[in-house]
Amino acid sequence: MDKPCTLLVHFDKGSAAMANEIKADLEGSDVAAKVEAMKRAVMLLLNGETLPTLFITVVRYVLPSEDHTIQKLLLLYLEIIDKRDAAGRVLPEMILICQNLRNNLQHPNEYIRGVTLRFLCRLSEPEVLEPLVPSILENLEHRHHFIRRHALSAISSIYRLPHGDQLIPDAPELVERALASEKDASARRNAFLMLCLCGQERAVAYLFSNAEHVAEWPDLLQMAAVDLIRKVCRSPNRADKGRYIKTIISLLSSPSTAVVYECAGAIVSLSSAPTAVRAAANTYCQLLSSQSDNNVRLILLDRLNELRTSHRDVMVDVVMDVLRALASPNLDVKRKVLDLVLDLLTPRNVEEVVLYLKKEVVKTQSGELEKGGEYRQMLVQAIHSCAVEYPEVAGSVVHLLMDFLGDTNVAAAVDVVLFVREIIETNPKLRVSMIQRLSDTFYQIRASRVCSIALWILGEYSLSLSEVESAIATIKQCLGDLQFFTVSEEGEVTDSSKPAQPMVNSVTMSSRRPVVLADGTYATQSAATEAISTPSVTPGSLASTLNLRSLILSGDFFLAAVVSCTLTKLVLRLEEVQPSKVEANKACTGALLVMTSILQLGLSSYLPQPIDNDSYDRIVLCVRLLCNTGDDVRKIWLQSCRQSFAKMLAEKQFRETEEIKAKAQVSHAQPDDLIDFYHLKSRRGMSQLELEDEVQDDLKAATGGFTKETDDANRLNRILQLTGFSDPVYAEAFVTVHHYDIVLDVTVINRTKETLQNLCLELATMGDLKLVDRPQNYTLAPESSKQIRANIKVSSTETGVIFGNIVYETSNVMERSVVVLNDIHIDIMDYISPATCADVTFRNMWAEFEWENKVAVNTVIQDEKEFLNHVIKSTNMKCLTPPEGEDSEFIGRVNLSFCYELLPYYD
């Protein structure tokens, strides 16, 4: 077994010469050399050396020293040396130090007395302590509080030894008298802790006798009082609980934040009454706004989240107080605050919450906040969640958020446009204003993905004549003049998008390359964009509206295909709402010109990469549709897309609802459980808080709130047999995996008729596993059992093996017996649990971590969906793609392509 110590320092292995050198230095008269020699001796002892001949030298030459440093090192040396022999008896030479310790306890120097009393707290040999007890008790009345404080600690440690009540039988009474007259805060705390551990009734009596003055106690004593109340109320007989709660509530006004925090946690553990929970929640909120340390704030938010799980109705009232924590500059705190607030939304407070979030969004426009783009993205996601759950608040924020469609933070802009897409489908009343606003702000968008989604919205939800015409005009304005490039035989660059304004300063950015014409002559092919500098550039100017043109000229033909599809939808709808066929044909001709210009650009040699096949086929399909459109095709393009999107939103809402139901803890009371009827109880002498607590206890008893349901069958399945039934020692283990910690609860049973001595569970690991602590030795009586717990730390998610044996001794056999244990295999699957992830978040992580790996799979499964379900079940993961219909082969192929989107989330 490892020896207990208070110091762990690496030191080189000792030798006989080093031991002789230490001995020589200790025998000398040089104080500095003695100090260095004692340090080297202590380090050697801590590293496993024995130095058996050094003790007598220390007694002769170190004990008489008056130097404080030497005396402190001497006590450390005496603490770590072996004080017992192999038979467990105290070594005779230990008696030599008793006189020295007694002299130190009566030393005129307070420091010598104090460190000696502190050293006695670590001694466990009654033979050494017994002659020192009178001197220890005398120090209880010393004039210096430093000595009284350590004397109380020494009495507490001695009394808690196996036979300590025989050494100081009246220790609780002595400490109680000392506590009554003590003025020092630390000494009072040590005395009160001793009563809490060794004389709980006396501690409770002292607490009640000073209940009116508890708020005036020093914070150290208040913390000890809170711990005592928790310990007392944890017992089955919770008498006088009302008095304890009153004491806790009085301590909530303490100036010490640590005491206030502990009191808030204690009052929730004592009572489930709304008044008590509300007091705890308000206390946490006050600490949340007053503390500047981010770690403290995160802990407080965790406590508030725990209150939310069991007392959501009470927590709803403190939502606005929690929101004030958004003033913290730390993003982790902000994220936790938003997550907590979103779980506390009700129809009564949702408008206030959204208004507060709206103000926070406006603050992010100033640019003064650090990481303002990420914070804005979090706010947009929070507002999105509010609007989805409570659609009536969407109208107050959607127009403000649409100003951020051109945000430089692409992720935030994507969140905004996704929010707009969902709200415009779920809130038909906002459709007209949102379409108009999107048309007005479309020129600000600079991200390709945001443009694609915005174009889809314009194509699907522009229904009236004015909306369709406005959408077509907006797209053409953002595309600029056609063609996208020109070819001249003279080699000059001509830009079709250049405005005829000779007085305007402009800079032409162009790229040229030589081409060979059909007749064999040379010409120059170029594409140009114009950056115009005018005294006052308006949002409608040409320079700020060529976002689609610049993105397409950069080679983004996927966006070009989306432009073509959007124009196709708008033209088809224009033919339905436009009474004039001439105007409809004119719009169709303009759309065809745009598509053919895009195809011409994609097939030219100007761009480094030509148009991809998918985009080419999509644009060609749009051209054919505009040239010859049937009723069935028109219905698909104008109705089916919106229907599919509405179905996707409905399935998403259904899945979220099902997940909430699955996570909800359903408690059931047993038929024979006792229920105390609140109205039939005597209310005499009970406070309002106690009455509320009785009501809450009755409700929990009736609904099974006190019942902790455990999956016993699953627990039995995780029990591993480590030894055989015929072995003299039977052992089985229950393995618990939590995060990166593994806990082994090993049950050891002595199946013999003999007493097993020094029984030890020896474990070793293979792989990235590390044994945290080594289990101690035990003595097992015949046919008795013992629970042994071992903690193992996991440094990675690789598969590991735990192996070992049980070693024990018997009185009949001198040699140690060994029982080899079965190996315990820790599988990687124990670390993976299914989890959900938003599509945007998943795409960002996918791009950041590069998770995709192509793996060749051999399987006899022929059906794609069956294979997908098999992968999900085998890997303990979850598919992010919503389940689709059973009658579509195309859906099956899409699902199979999404089987890579299985998110391993380490819970």
mmCIF file of N, CA and C in Angstrom, residues 738-838:
data_model
loop_
_atom_site.group_PDB
_atom_site.id
_atom_site.type_symbol
_atom_site.label_atom_id
_atom_site.label_comp_id
_atom_site.label_asym_id
_atom_site.label_seq_id
_atom_site.Cartn_x
_atom_site.Cartn_y
_atom_site.Cartn_z
ATOM 1 N N HIS A 738 -18.980 7.091 -17.092
ATOM 2 C CA HIS A 738 -19.516 8.451 -17.074
ATOM 3 C C HIS A 738 -18.446 9.388 -17.604
ATOM 4 N N HIS A 739 -18.735 10.004 -18.778
ATOM 5 C CA HIS A 739 -17.764 10.862 -19.436
ATOM 6 C C HIS A 739 -16.460 10.075 -19.631
ATOM 7 N N TYR A 740 -15.376 10.566 -19.060
ATOM 8 C CA TYR A 740 -14.096 9.871 -19.179
ATOM 9 C C TYR A 740 -13.685 9.233 -17.857
ATOM 10 N N ASP A 741 -14.661 8.858 -17.058
ATOM 11 C CA ASP A 741 -14.401 8.173 -15.796
ATOM 12 C C ASP A 741 -15.103 6.817 -15.817
ATOM 13 N N ILE A 742 -14.397 5.801 -15.322
ATOM 14 C CA ILE A 742 -14.961 4.457 -15.194
ATOM 15 C C ILE A 742 -14.919 4.083 -13.720
ATOM 16 N N VAL A 743 -16.057 3.666 -13.199
ATOM 17 C CA VAL A 743 -16.153 3.262 -11.799
ATOM 18 C C VAL A 743 -16.489 1.776 -11.761
ATOM 19 N N LEU A 744 -15.666 1.022 -11.064
ATOM 20 C CA LEU A 744 -15.887 -0.409 -10.880
ATOM 21 C C LEU A 744 -16.389 -0.641 -9.455
ATOM 22 N N ASP A 745 -17.616 -1.105 -9.332
ATOM 23 C CA ASP A 745 -18.155 -1.512 -8.037
ATOM 24 C C ASP A 745 -18.040 -3.031 -7.950
ATOM 25 N N VAL A 746 -17.028 -3.493 -7.225
ATOM 26 C CA VAL A 746 -16.713 -4.916 -7.138
ATOM 27 C C VAL A 746 -17.269 -5.472 -5.832
ATOM 28 N N THR A 747 -18.054 -6.528 -5.947
ATOM 29 C CA THR A 747 -18.566 -7.236 -4.779
ATOM 30 C C THR A 747 -17.724 -8.489 -4.565
ATOM 31 N N VAL A 748 -17.093 -8.578 -3.395
ATOM 32 C CA VAL A 748 -16.220 -9.706 -3.061
ATOM 33 C C VAL A 748 -16.877 -10.500 -1.938
ATOM 34 N N ILE A 749 -17.019 -11.818 -2.131
ATOM 35 C CA ILE A 749 -17.679 -12.691 -1.145
ATOM 36 C C ILE A 749 -16.697 -13.767 -0.716
ATOM 37 N N ASN A 750 -16.537 -13.909 0.597
ATOM 38 C CA ASN A 750 -15.699 -14.967 1.171
ATOM 39 C C ASN A 750 -16.554 -16.231 1.296
ATOM 40 N N ARG A 751 -16.263 -17.236 0.479
ATOM 41 C CA ARG A 751 -17.061 -18.453 0.451
ATOM 42 C C ARG A 751 -16.462 -19.547 1.327
ATOM 43 N N THR A 752 -15.412 -19.202 2.092
ATOM 44 C CA THR A 752 -14.764 -20.196 2.948
ATOM 45 C C THR A 752 -15.235 -20.033 4.390
ATOM 46 N N LYS A 753 -14.775 -20.940 5.260
ATOM 47 C CA LYS A 753 -15.080 -20.898 6.689
ATOM 48 C C LYS A 753 -13.973 -20.212 7.479
ATOM 49 N N GLU A 754 -13.016 -19.600 6.787
ATOM 50 C CA GLU A 754 -11.892 -18.963 7.442
ATOM 51 C C GLU A 754 -11.934 -17.456 7.221
ATOM 52 N N THR A 755 -11.244 -16.738 8.095
ATOM 53 C CA THR A 755 -11.126 -15.289 7.956
ATOM 54 C C THR A 755 -9.995 -14.969 6.976
ATOM 55 N N LEU A 756 -10.302 -14.151 5.993
ATOM 56 C CA LEU A 756 -9.315 -13.753 4.998
ATOM 57 C C LEU A 756 -8.714 -12.423 5.422
ATOM 58 N N GLN A 757 -7.406 -12.388 5.573
ATOM 59 C CA GLN A 757 -6.715 -11.192 6.024
ATOM 60 C C GLN A 757 -5.970 -10.549 4.868
ATOM 61 N N ASN A 758 -5.832 -9.198 4.959
ATOM 62 C CA ASN A 758 -5.099 -8.418 3.947
ATOM 63 C C ASN A 758 -5.590 -8.728 2.530
ATOM 64 N N LEU A 759 -6.896 -8.845 2.402
ATOM 65 C CA LEU A 759 -7.469 -9.080 1.061
ATOM 66 C C LEU A 759 -7.359 -7.793 0.265
ATOM 67 N N CYS A 760 -6.780 -7.902 -0.900
ATOM 68 C CA CYS A 760 -6.544 -6.722 -1.729
ATOM 69 C C CYS A 760 -6.949 -7.011 -3.166
ATOM 70 N N LEU A 761 -7.633 -6.051 -3.767
ATOM 71 C CA LEU A 761 -7.998 -6.131 -5.179
ATOM 72 C C LEU A 761 -6.918 -5.417 -5.983
ATOM 73 N N GLU A 762 -6.133 -6.179 -6.706
ATOM 74 C CA GLU A 762 -5.051 -5.612 -7.512
ATOM 75 C C GLU A 762 -5.504 -5.535 -8.957
ATOM 76 N N LEU A 763 -5.488 -4.327 -9.515
ATOM 77 C CA LEU A 763 -5.948 -4.102 -10.881
ATOM 78 C C LEU A 763 -4.830 -3.510 -11.712
ATOM 79 N N ALA A 764 -4.850 -3.813 -12.989
ATOM 80 C CA ALA A 764 -3.923 -3.234 -13.961
ATOM 81 C C ALA A 764 -4.709 -2.957 -15.235
ATOM 82 N N THR A 765 -4.229 -2.036 -16.038
ATOM 83 C CA THR A 765 -4.957 -1.622 -17.242
ATOM 84 C C THR A 765 -4.075 -1.757 -18.468
ATOM 85 N N MET A 766 -4.732 -1.904 -19.593
ATOM 86 C CA MET A 766 -4.062 -1.962 -20.894
ATOM 87 C C MET A 766 -4.793 -0.998 -21.820
ATOM 88 N N GLY A 767 -4.036 -0.179 -22.525
ATOM 89 C CA GLY A 767 -4.648 0.839 -23.360
ATOM 90 C C GLY A 767 -4.563 2.194 -22.679
ATOM 91 N N ASP A 768 -5.414 3.119 -23.123
ATOM 92 C CA ASP A 768 -5.396 4.475 -22.580
ATOM 93 C C ASP A 768 -6.264 4.572 -21.340
ATOM 94 N N LEU A 769 -6.038 3.689 -20.388
ATOM 95 C CA LEU A 769 -6.741 3.689 -19.111
ATOM 96 C C LEU A 769 -5.715 3.835 -17.996
ATOM 97 N N LYS A 770 -6.102 4.519 -16.937
ATOM 98 C CA LYS A 770 -5.203 4.745 -15.816
ATOM 99 C C LYS A 770 -5.953 4.559 -14.517
ATOM 100 N N LEU A 771 -5.402 3.724 -13.640
ATOM 101 C CA LEU A 771 -6.009 3.493 -12.340
ATOM 102 C C LEU A 771 -5.741 4.701 -11.445
ATOM 103 N N VAL A 772 -6.821 5.327 -10.963
ATOM 104 C CA VAL A 772 -6.677 6.549 -10.180
ATOM 105 C C VAL A 772 -6.140 6.245 -8.790
ATOM 106 N N ASP A 773 -6.758 5.335 -8.071
ATOM 107 C CA ASP A 773 -6.308 5.005 -6.726
ATOM 108 C C ASP A 773 -6.323 3.487 -6.545
ATOM 109 N N ARG A 774 -5.461 3.004 -5.684
ATOM 110 C CA ARG A 774 -5.343 1.576 -5.438
ATOM 111 C C ARG A 774 -6.226 1.196 -4.253
ATOM 112 N N PRO A 775 -7.126 0.219 -4.403
ATOM 113 C CA PRO A 775 -7.989 -0.168 -3.271
ATOM 114 C C PRO A 775 -7.162 -0.656 -2.086
ATOM 115 N N GLN A 776 -7.642 -0.388 -0.888
ATOM 116 C CA GLN A 776 -6.906 -0.750 0.308
ATOM 117 C C GLN A 776 -7.146 -2.209 0.674
ATOM 118 N N ASN A 777 -6.442 -2.675 1.710
ATOM 119 C CA ASN A 777 -6.575 -4.044 2.196
ATOM 120 C C ASN A 777 -7.780 -4.157 3.133
ATOM 121 N N TYR A 778 -8.404 -5.326 3.106
ATOM 122 C CA TYR A 778 -9.580 -5.567 3.947
ATOM 123 C C TYR A 778 -9.423 -6.914 4.638
ATOM 124 N N THR A 779 -10.213 -7.104 5.691
ATOM 125 C CA THR A 779 -10.318 -8.387 6.386
ATOM 126 C C THR A 779 -11.745 -8.877 6.250
ATOM 127 N N LEU A 780 -11.926 -10.064 5.692
ATOM 128 C CA LEU A 780 -13.260 -10.610 5.431
ATOM 129 C C LEU A 780 -13.526 -11.770 6.385
ATOM 130 N N ALA A 781 -14.623 -11.660 7.113
ATOM 131 C CA ALA A 781 -15.043 -12.755 7.992
ATOM 132 C C ALA A 781 -15.576 -13.909 7.151
ATOM 133 N N PRO A 782 -15.707 -15.096 7.726
ATOM 134 C CA PRO A 782 -16.225 -16.234 6.948
ATOM 135 C C PRO A 782 -17.623 -15.951 6.390
ATOM 136 N N GLU A 783 -17.780 -16.231 5.098
ATOM 137 C CA GLU A 783 -19.051 -16.101 4.385
ATOM 138 C C GLU A 783 -19.606 -14.673 4.449
ATOM 139 N N SER A 784 -18.743 -13.701 4.501
ATOM 140 C CA SER A 784 -19.172 -12.300 4.474
ATOM 141 C C SER A 784 -18.782 -11.689 3.132
ATOM 142 N N SER A 785 -19.278 -10.503 2.878
ATOM 143 C CA SER A 785 -19.025 -9.840 1.598
ATOM 144 C C SER A 785 -18.528 -8.419 1.838
ATOM 145 N N LYS A 786 -17.945 -7.836 0.801
ATOM 146 C CA LYS A 786 -17.403 -6.486 0.892
ATOM 147 C C LYS A 786 -17.535 -5.803 -0.456
ATOM 148 N N GLN A 787 -17.958 -4.522 -0.422
ATOM 149 C CA GLN A 787 -18.046 -3.723 -1.645
ATOM 150 C C GLN A 787 -16.766 -2.922 -1.795
ATOM 151 N N ILE A 788 -16.082 -3.090 -2.913
ATOM 152 C CA ILE A 788 -14.833 -2.379 -3.186
ATOM 153 C C ILE A 788 -15.033 -1.542 -4.447
ATOM 154 N N ARG A 789 -14.682 -0.277 -4.361
ATOM 155 C CA ARG A 789 -14.846 0.622 -5.510
ATOM 156 C C ARG A 789 -13.480 1.042 -6.030
ATOM 157 N N ALA A 790 -13.333 0.985 -7.334
ATOM 158 C CA ALA A 790 -12.087 1.390 -7.997
ATOM 159 C C ALA A 790 -12.421 2.406 -9.078
ATOM 160 N N ASN A 791 -11.666 3.486 -9.143
ATOM 161 C CA ASN A 791 -11.867 4.542 -10.134
ATOM 162 C C ASN A 791 -10.766 4.465 -11.184
ATOM 163 N N ILE A 792 -11.188 4.559 -12.440
ATOM 164 C CA ILE A 792 -10.252 4.478 -13.558
ATOM 165 C C ILE A 792 -10.500 5.675 -14.461
ATOM 166 N N LYS A 793 -9.434 6.335 -14.875
ATOM 167 C CA LYS A 793 -9.513 7.507 -15.741
ATOM 168 C C LYS A 793 -9.224 7.105 -17.172
ATOM 169 N N VAL A 794 -10.036 7.629 -18.090
ATOM 170 C CA VAL A 794 -9.875 7.329 -19.518
ATOM 171 C C VAL A 794 -9.265 8.548 -20.186
ATOM 172 N N SER A 795 -8.156 8.364 -20.876
ATOM 173 C CA SER A 795 -7.497 9.476 -21.551
ATOM 174 C C SER A 795 -7.888 9.590 -23.013
ATOM 175 N N SER A 796 -8.506 8.574 -23.574
ATOM 176 C CA SER A 796 -8.985 8.647 -24.958
ATOM 177 C C SER A 796 -10.122 7.651 -25.107
ATOM 178 N N THR A 797 -10.729 7.650 -26.272
ATOM 179 C CA THR A 797 -11.881 6.784 -26.516
ATOM 180 C C THR A 797 -11.488 5.484 -27.195
ATOM 181 N N GLU A 798 -10.279 5.033 -26.950
ATOM 182 C CA GLU A 798 -9.862 3.755 -27.511
ATOM 183 C C GLU A 798 -10.346 2.611 -26.614
ATOM 184 N N THR A 799 -10.482 1.443 -27.218
ATOM 185 C CA THR A 799 -10.887 0.261 -26.456
ATOM 186 C C THR A 799 -9.759 -0.162 -25.528
ATOM 187 N N GLY A 800 -10.088 -0.441 -24.267
ATOM 188 C CA GLY A 800 -9.090 -0.824 -23.277
ATOM 189 C C GLY A 800 -9.499 -2.084 -22.535
ATOM 190 N N VAL A 801 -8.571 -2.637 -21.777
ATOM 191 C CA VAL A 801 -8.797 -3.866 -21.025
ATOM 192 C C VAL A 801 -8.344 -3.631 -19.585
ATOM 193 N N ILE A 802 -9.156 -4.088 -18.639
ATOM 194 C CA ILE A 802 -8.811 -4.051 -17.219
ATOM 195 C C ILE A 802 -8.658 -5.493 -16.747
ATOM 196 N N PHE A 803 -7.545 -5.799 -16.150
ATOM 197 C CA PHE A 803 -7.314 -7.154 -15.652
ATOM 198 C C PHE A 803 -6.666 -7.051 -14.266
ATOM 199 N N GLY A 804 -6.650 -8.168 -13.557
ATOM 200 C CA GLY A 804 -6.073 -8.147 -12.224
ATOM 201 C C GLY A 804 -6.336 -9.436 -11.472
ATOM 202 N N ASN A 805 -6.180 -9.392 -10.144
ATOM 203 C CA ASN A 805 -6.390 -10.565 -9.305
ATOM 204 C C ASN A 805 -6.718 -10.121 -7.886
ATOM 205 N N ILE A 806 -7.169 -11.054 -7.096
ATOM 206 C CA ILE A 806 -7.459 -10.833 -5.686
ATOM 207 C C ILE A 806 -6.426 -11.610 -4.873
ATOM 208 N N VAL A 807 -5.745 -10.908 -3.979
ATOM 209 C CA VAL A 807 -4.700 -11.499 -3.142
ATOM 210 C C VAL A 807 -5.168 -11.443 -1.695
ATOM 211 N N TYR A 808 -4.969 -12.556 -0.965
ATOM 212 C CA TYR A 808 -5.388 -12.591 0.438
ATOM 213 C C TYR A 808 -4.503 -13.559 1.211
ATOM 214 N N GLU A 809 -4.627 -13.479 2.541
ATOM 215 C CA GLU A 809 -3.888 -14.366 3.436
ATOM 216 C C GLU A 809 -4.859 -15.033 4.401
ATOM 217 N N THR A 810 -4.495 -16.224 4.845
ATOM 218 C CA THR A 810 -5.265 -16.933 5.869
ATOM 219 C C THR A 810 -4.336 -17.275 7.029
ATOM 220 N N SER A 811 -4.947 -17.579 8.158
ATOM 221 C CA SER A 811 -4.144 -17.892 9.348
ATOM 222 C C SER A 811 -3.438 -19.238 9.236
ATOM 223 N N ASN A 812 -3.982 -20.154 8.432
ATOM 224 C CA ASN A 812 -3.397 -21.491 8.307
ATOM 225 C C ASN A 812 -2.254 -21.533 7.300
ATOM 226 N N VAL A 813 -2.338 -20.732 6.273
ATOM 227 C CA VAL A 813 -1.345 -20.749 5.205
ATOM 228 C C VAL A 813 -0.513 -19.487 5.309
ATOM 229 N N MET A 814 0.793 -19.642 5.379
ATOM 230 C CA MET A 814 1.670 -18.492 5.512
ATOM 231 C C MET A 814 1.799 -17.719 4.207
ATOM 232 N N GLU A 815 1.727 -18.423 3.076
ATOM 233 C CA GLU A 815 1.877 -17.757 1.789
ATOM 234 C C GLU A 815 0.572 -17.078 1.386
ATOM 235 N N ARG A 816 0.700 -16.117 0.521
ATOM 236 C CA ARG A 816 -0.469 -15.377 0.028
ATOM 237 C C ARG A 816 -1.113 -16.154 -1.110
ATOM 238 N N SER A 817 -2.433 -16.180 -1.099
ATOM 239 C CA SER A 817 -3.186 -16.870 -2.156
ATOM 240 C C SER A 817 -3.658 -15.840 -3.183
ATOM 241 N N VAL A 818 -3.733 -16.300 -4.426
ATOM 242 C CA VAL A 818 -4.080 -15.411 -5.532
ATOM 243 C C VAL A 818 -5.211 -16.028 -6.329
ATOM 244 N N VAL A 819 -6.244 -15.204 -6.622
ATOM 245 C CA VAL A 819 -7.342 -15.602 -7.501
ATOM 246 C C VAL A 819 -7.319 -14.673 -8.707
ATOM 247 N N VAL A 820 -7.103 -15.241 -9.878
ATOM 248 C CA VAL A 820 -7.013 -14.443 -11.102
ATOM 249 C C VAL A 820 -8.421 -14.075 -11.560
ATOM 250 N N LEU A 821 -8.601 -12.809 -11.950
ATOM 251 C CA LEU A 821 -9.907 -12.301 -12.369
ATOM 252 C C LEU A 821 -10.037 -12.349 -13.883
ATOM 253 N N ASN A 822 -11.279 -12.465 -14.327
ATOM 254 C CA ASN A 822 -11.548 -12.346 -15.758
ATOM 255 C C ASN A 822 -11.268 -10.924 -16.230
ATOM 256 N N ASP A 823 -10.890 -10.782 -17.491
ATOM 257 C CA ASP A 823 -10.621 -9.459 -18.048
ATOM 258 C C ASP A 823 -11.924 -8.697 -18.257
ATOM 259 N N ILE A 824 -11.849 -7.380 -18.053
ATOM 260 C CA ILE A 824 -12.983 -6.479 -18.302
ATOM 261 C C ILE A 824 -12.636 -5.644 -19.524
ATOM 262 N N HIS A 825 -13.407 -5.794 -20.579
ATOM 263 C CA HIS A 825 -13.165 -5.052 -21.815
ATOM 264 C C HIS A 825 -14.045 -3.801 -21.827
ATOM 265 N N ILE A 826 -13.407 -2.653 -21.969
ATOM 266 C CA ILE A 826 -14.115 -1.377 -22.059
ATOM 267 C C ILE A 826 -14.266 -1.040 -23.531
ATOM 268 N N ASP A 827 -15.501 -1.059 -24.012
ATOM 269 C CA ASP A 827 -15.775 -0.876 -25.435
ATOM 270 C C ASP A 827 -15.974 0.603 -25.741
ATOM 271 N N ILE A 828 -15.576 1.007 -26.934
ATOM 272 C CA ILE A 828 -15.766 2.376 -27.394
ATOM 273 C C ILE A 828 -17.240 2.755 -27.445
ATOM 274 N N MET A 829 -18.115 1.768 -27.644
ATOM 275 C CA MET A 829 -19.543 2.071 -27.764
ATOM 276 C C MET A 829 -20.137 2.571 -26.453
ATOM 277 N N ASP A 830 -19.466 2.321 -25.332
ATOM 278 C CA ASP A 830 -19.975 2.818 -24.059
ATOM 279 C C ASP A 830 -19.886 4.329 -23.957
ATOM 280 N N TYR A 831 -19.082 4.938 -24.819
ATOM 281 C CA TYR A 831 -18.897 6.377 -24.739
ATOM 282 C C TYR A 831 -19.827 7.141 -25.681
ATOM 283 N N ILE A 832 -20.469 6.458 -26.593
ATOM 284 C CA ILE A 832 -21.265 7.127 -27.622
ATOM 285 C C ILE A 832 -22.733 7.036 -27.260
ATOM 286 N N SER A 833 -23.414 8.161 -27.319
ATOM 287 C CA SER A 833 -24.847 8.190 -27.062
ATOM 288 C C SER A 833 -25.508 9.025 -28.147
ATOM 289 N N PRO A 834 -26.729 8.690 -28.549
ATOM 290 C CA PRO A 834 -27.408 9.455 -29.599
ATOM 291 C C PRO A 834 -27.620 10.894 -29.175
ATOM 292 N N ALA A 835 -27.529 11.805 -30.126
ATOM 293 C CA ALA A 835 -27.722 13.223 -29.838
ATOM 294 C C ALA A 835 -28.275 13.905 -31.075
ATOM 295 N N THR A 836 -28.854 15.064 -30.880
ATOM 296 C CA THR A 836 -29.397 15.859 -31.976
ATOM 297 C C THR A 836 -28.488 17.048 -32.229
ATOM 298 N N CYS A 837 -28.568 17.580 -33.435
ATOM 299 C CA CYS A 837 -27.726 18.709 -33.820
ATOM 300 C C CYS A 837 -28.431 19.453 -34.944
ATOM 301 N N ALA A 838 -28.439 20.771 -34.863
ATOM 302 C CA ALA A 838 -29.035 21.571 -35.928
ATOM 303 C C ALA A 838 -28.246 21.403 -37.218
#
